[in-house]
Amino acid sequence: TSGRYDMLRHVLDLRVDPSDRSVVGAVQMVFASGYAGLTDFVFDCGANLTVASVSHASGALAYSHQADSVVVTLPAAMDVGAVDSVVVQYSSTLTSPVRNRGLMFKTHFEDPNDNTSALVPMIASMSQPAYAQAWWPCKDRPDDKFLMRMNVTVPDTLVGISNGNLLGVVAADPGWRRYSWQEDYPIASYLVSLAITDYRELASDCVTTLGTDVPLHNWVFPASE
């Protein structure tokens, strides 16, 4: 079971396309064995997600995806405390709206006071209590925290927001932009967040009573600028 290892780090590399409500990506999972002779790596993955492959430094690994669980056969048994990693390639297309579960695709009016103005994609995650597995493969348990990095590629008219610090923004394919975020404090899967729309950044500095300068970054709708 997933209780036989400790998740250390997730690296997500996702491409989110609001035009067809699709997500295509890869998730690297770095974990430490908590069981002598660990041969099966088990993680949560919603039945609505399609796993394309599970790879390892040694090559492709055999796996079974049934219901909301994936069982991966490791290339060799692991000792207690040994660290290894796998990369899961997957995709998902949301064919019908989902309310308050997983990754939700909606829209808002470009001008909130004019309901004839253009509609802008608005995408947000809702993972509590155990819906993270509905939009990305993970160990979906609140008692196992990990470090994480989120690389998300979105249309260049939109902004991709996630946990932690923004490491950078780069052009991807024509018409697309890639945002990289890093969370340096251990976090549970249900707290991993993704929000995408035409956000504007409001930045300021907060000086504490001890004189520490704390940068504040707020991402708001254009009407709230």
Tab-separated table of C-alpha atoms in Angstrom:
chain	number	residue	atom	x	y	z
A	1	THR	CA	0.000	0.000	0.000
A	2	SER	CA	0.993	3.673	-0.152
A	3	GLY	CA	1.675	3.510	3.583
A	4	ARG	CA	4.868	1.585	2.875
A	5	TYR	CA	6.836	4.600	1.642
A	6	ASP	CA	7.374	8.270	2.415
A	7	MET	CA	6.801	10.780	-0.373
A	8	LEU	CA	9.692	13.253	-0.493
A	9	ARG	CA	9.086	15.386	-3.570
A	10	HIS	CA	6.725	15.894	-6.493
A	11	VAL	CA	7.652	17.721	-9.689
A	12	LEU	CA	4.637	18.470	-11.882
A	13	ASP	CA	5.020	19.542	-15.499
A	14	LEU	CA	1.557	20.227	-16.909
A	15	ARG	CA	0.021	21.746	-20.017
A	16	VAL	CA	-3.525	22.966	-19.446
A	17	ASP	CA	-5.661	23.795	-22.477
A	18	PRO	CA	-8.983	25.501	-21.660
A	19	SER	CA	-10.186	25.164	-25.276
A	20	ASP	CA	-10.841	21.438	-24.816
A	21	ARG	CA	-10.524	21.238	-21.022
A	22	SER	CA	-7.515	18.991	-21.265
A	23	VAL	CA	-4.462	18.398	-19.110
A	24	VAL	CA	-1.368	16.654	-20.447
A	25	GLY	CA	1.675	16.232	-18.299
A	26	ALA	CA	4.217	14.364	-16.263
A	27	VAL	CA	4.672	13.958	-12.532
A	28	GLN	CA	7.976	12.928	-11.003
A	29	MET	CA	7.571	11.196	-7.639
A	30	VAL	CA	10.593	10.898	-5.350
A	31	PHE	CA	10.046	8.564	-2.413
A	32	ALA	CA	11.822	6.705	0.383
A	33	SER	CA	10.986	3.124	1.259
A	34	GLY	CA	9.608	2.516	4.732
A	35	TYR	CA	9.336	-1.236	4.231
A	36	ALA	CA	12.040	-3.873	3.872
A	37	GLY	CA	11.810	-5.459	0.433
A	38	LEU	CA	9.441	-2.917	-1.142
A	39	THR	CA	8.676	-4.146	-4.670
A	40	ASP	CA	5.357	-2.435	-5.452
A	41	PHE	CA	4.942	1.339	-5.580
A	42	VAL	CA	1.282	2.302	-5.124
A	43	PHE	CA	-0.174	5.767	-5.734
A	44	ASP	CA	-3.566	7.400	-6.215
A	45	CYS	CA	-4.796	8.283	-9.689
A	46	GLY	CA	-8.413	8.971	-10.547
A	47	ALA	CA	-10.212	6.739	-13.001
A	48	ASN	CA	-10.794	9.874	-15.102
A	49	LEU	CA	-7.030	10.171	-15.715
A	50	THR	CA	-5.274	8.181	-18.437
A	51	VAL	CA	-1.798	6.938	-17.554
A	52	ALA	CA	0.379	6.735	-20.672
A	53	SER	CA	3.528	5.373	-19.034
A	54	VAL	CA	5.528	4.986	-15.839
A	55	SER	CA	9.275	5.332	-16.310
A	56	HIS	CA	12.330	4.816	-14.120
A	57	ALA	CA	16.065	5.390	-14.505
A	58	SER	CA	16.217	1.756	-15.605
A	59	GLY	CA	13.508	2.174	-18.265
A	60	ALA	CA	9.750	1.685	-18.572
A	61	LEU	CA	8.006	-0.050	-15.666
A	62	ALA	CA	4.994	-2.342	-15.666
A	63	TYR	CA	1.921	-0.939	-13.939
A	64	SER	CA	-1.764	-1.602	-13.374
A	65	HIS	CA	-4.369	1.176	-13.163
A	66	GLN	CA	-7.628	0.027	-11.634
A	67	ALA	CA	-10.303	2.333	-10.214
A	68	ASP	CA	-8.409	5.135	-8.423
A	69	SER	CA	-5.159	3.272	-7.766
A	70	VAL	CA	-1.988	2.520	-9.726
A	71	VAL	CA	0.376	-0.291	-8.744
A	72	VAL	CA	3.888	-0.088	-10.230
A	73	THR	CA	6.331	-2.993	-10.219
A	74	LEU	CA	9.745	-1.645	-9.178
A	75	PRO	CA	12.877	-2.951	-10.922
A	76	ALA	CA	14.367	-4.202	-7.632
A	77	ALA	CA	13.332	-4.590	-4.005
A	78	MET	CA	14.139	-1.536	-1.853
A	79	ASP	CA	15.634	-1.479	1.610
A	80	VAL	CA	14.201	0.680	4.377
A	81	GLY	CA	15.322	4.267	3.838
A	82	ALA	CA	16.359	3.732	0.217
A	83	VAL	CA	15.308	6.558	-2.125
A	84	ASP	CA	14.050	6.140	-5.690
A	85	SER	CA	11.814	7.948	-8.189
A	86	VAL	CA	9.432	7.340	-11.070
A	87	VAL	CA	7.901	9.613	-13.706
A	88	VAL	CA	4.216	9.221	-14.594
A	89	GLN	CA	3.034	10.506	-17.973
A	90	TYR	CA	-0.708	11.097	-18.038
A	91	SER	CA	-3.576	13.045	-19.585
A	92	SER	CA	-7.153	14.005	-18.865
A	93	THR	CA	-10.004	15.655	-20.729
A	94	LEU	CA	-12.912	16.959	-18.679
A	95	THR	CA	-15.955	16.246	-20.841
A	96	SER	CA	-18.531	17.565	-18.380
A	97	PRO	CA	-18.426	20.240	-15.672
A	98	VAL	CA	-17.404	19.097	-12.201
A	99	ARG	CA	-18.421	21.064	-9.134
A	100	ASN	CA	-15.990	21.441	-6.255
A	101	ARG	CA	-13.840	18.461	-7.197
A	102	GLY	CA	-10.466	18.255	-8.917
A	103	LEU	CA	-9.675	20.787	-11.623
A	104	MET	CA	-12.670	22.932	-12.519
A	105	PHE	CA	-12.978	24.711	-15.888
A	106	LYS	CA	-15.193	27.774	-15.932
A	107	THR	CA	-15.294	31.249	-17.518
A	108	HIS	CA	-15.821	34.852	-16.477
A	109	PHE	CA	-16.727	37.971	-18.437
A	110	GLU	CA	-13.769	40.103	-19.474
A	111	ASP	CA	-15.764	43.099	-18.242
A	112	PRO	CA	-17.689	42.056	-15.101
A	113	ASN	CA	-20.190	44.859	-15.734
A	114	ASP	CA	-20.937	43.769	-19.288
A	115	ASN	CA	-22.300	40.262	-19.795
A	116	THR	CA	-21.908	40.675	-23.552
A	117	SER	CA	-18.129	41.053	-23.274
A	118	ALA	CA	-15.746	38.239	-24.141
A	119	LEU	CA	-15.588	35.157	-21.927
A	120	VAL	CA	-12.193	34.428	-20.364
A	121	PRO	CA	-11.190	30.920	-19.196
A	122	MET	CA	-11.044	30.484	-15.432
A	123	ILE	CA	-9.555	27.275	-14.057
A	124	ALA	CA	-9.056	26.340	-10.423
A	125	SER	CA	-8.342	23.268	-8.341
A	126	MET	CA	-10.331	21.924	-5.409
A	127	SER	CA	-8.599	18.974	-3.773
A	128	GLN	CA	-9.899	18.833	-0.205
A	129	PRO	CA	-10.347	16.304	1.272
A	130	ALA	CA	-9.049	13.695	-1.228
A	131	TYR	CA	-9.643	15.050	-4.733
A	132	ALA	CA	-6.050	15.807	-5.741
A	133	GLN	CA	-6.031	12.424	-7.469
A	134	ALA	CA	-8.862	13.714	-9.682
A	135	TRP	CA	-6.418	15.996	-11.542
A	136	TRP	CA	-2.890	14.662	-10.938
A	137	PRO	CA	-1.315	11.326	-9.919
A	138	CYS	CA	-0.107	11.529	-6.320
A	139	LYS	CA	-0.113	9.992	-2.868
A	140	ASP	CA	-3.418	11.534	-1.844
A	141	ARG	CA	-3.047	11.327	1.925
A	142	PRO	CA	-2.893	14.291	4.320
A	143	ASP	CA	-0.418	12.540	6.622
A	144	ASP	CA	2.441	12.477	4.104
A	145	LYS	CA	3.884	15.885	3.221
A	146	PHE	CA	6.474	16.609	0.546
A	147	LEU	CA	8.312	19.377	-1.296
A	148	MET	CA	7.024	20.276	-4.727
A	149	ARG	CA	7.597	22.139	-7.935
A	150	MET	CA	4.872	23.077	-10.408
A	151	ASN	CA	5.663	23.864	-14.032
A	152	VAL	CA	2.450	24.794	-15.838
A	153	THR	CA	2.113	25.799	-19.477
A	154	VAL	CA	-0.963	27.865	-20.370
A	155	PRO	CA	-2.129	30.085	-23.269
A	156	ASP	CA	-0.130	33.316	-23.192
A	157	THR	CA	-3.277	35.378	-22.555
A	158	LEU	CA	-3.557	33.676	-19.159
A	159	VAL	CA	-1.488	33.400	-15.986
A	160	GLY	CA	-0.762	30.162	-14.109
A	161	ILE	CA	-0.559	30.429	-10.299
A	162	SER	CA	0.546	27.731	-7.860
A	163	ASN	CA	2.120	27.269	-4.430
A	164	GLY	CA	5.348	28.799	-3.172
A	165	ASN	CA	7.617	31.197	-5.029
A	166	LEU	CA	7.494	32.067	-8.702
A	167	LEU	CA	10.833	30.958	-10.164
A	168	GLY	CA	10.268	32.304	-13.645
A	169	VAL	CA	8.090	32.698	-16.723
A	170	VAL	CA	9.269	31.692	-20.197
A	171	ALA	CA	7.753	31.477	-23.654
A	172	ALA	CA	6.818	27.940	-24.663
A	173	ASP	CA	5.274	27.007	-28.022
A	174	PRO	CA	3.898	29.948	-30.035
A	175	GLY	CA	0.927	31.285	-28.109
A	176	TRP	CA	1.879	29.549	-24.858
A	177	ARG	CA	3.747	30.524	-21.695
A	178	ARG	CA	5.325	28.395	-18.946
A	179	TYR	CA	5.174	29.356	-15.261
A	180	SER	CA	7.451	27.648	-12.719
A	181	TRP	CA	6.618	27.617	-9.010
A	182	GLN	CA	8.432	26.010	-6.097
A	183	GLU	CA	7.173	25.181	-2.611
A	184	ASP	CA	10.085	24.815	-0.172
A	185	TYR	CA	8.018	23.801	2.844
A	186	PRO	CA	6.463	20.313	3.131
A	187	ILE	CA	2.898	20.287	1.864
A	188	ALA	CA	0.102	17.709	1.654
A	189	SER	CA	-1.422	16.725	-1.687
A	190	TYR	CA	-4.810	18.320	-0.996
A	191	LEU	CA	-3.106	21.716	-0.537
A	192	VAL	CA	-1.377	21.686	-3.929
A	193	SER	CA	-3.153	24.426	-5.846
A	194	LEU	CA	-3.488	25.556	-9.436
A	195	ALA	CA	-5.367	28.669	-10.601
A	196	ILE	CA	-5.413	29.977	-14.164
A	197	THR	CA	-7.081	33.035	-15.691
A	198	ASP	CA	-6.194	36.588	-16.831
A	199	TYR	CA	-4.804	37.557	-13.432
A	200	ARG	CA	-2.997	40.803	-12.709
A	201	GLU	CA	-0.253	41.014	-10.097
A	202	LEU	CA	-0.424	43.496	-7.219
A	203	ALA	CA	2.942	43.581	-5.452
A	204	SER	CA	4.046	45.434	-2.340
A	205	ASP	CA	6.491	45.092	0.534
A	206	CYS	CA	5.632	44.592	4.180
A	207	VAL	CA	8.215	45.686	6.740
A	208	THR	CA	7.827	43.824	10.032
A	209	THR	CA	8.428	45.307	13.474
A	210	LEU	CA	11.858	43.632	13.398
A	211	GLY	CA	12.706	45.391	10.151
A	212	THR	CA	12.375	42.363	7.909
A	213	ASP	CA	11.181	43.179	4.409
A	214	VAL	CA	8.522	40.647	3.329
A	215	PRO	CA	7.419	40.848	-0.321
A	216	LEU	CA	3.682	40.411	-0.874
A	217	HIS	CA	2.323	39.175	-4.209
A	218	ASN	CA	-1.415	39.160	-4.871
A	219	TRP	CA	-2.926	37.807	-8.090
A	220	VAL	CA	-6.299	39.385	-8.786
A	221	PHE	CA	-8.905	39.692	-11.508
A	222	PRO	CA	-8.367	42.737	-13.770
A	223	ALA	CA	-11.463	44.423	-12.306
A	224	SER	CA	-9.855	44.316	-8.839
A	225	GLU	CA	-6.616	45.977	-9.970
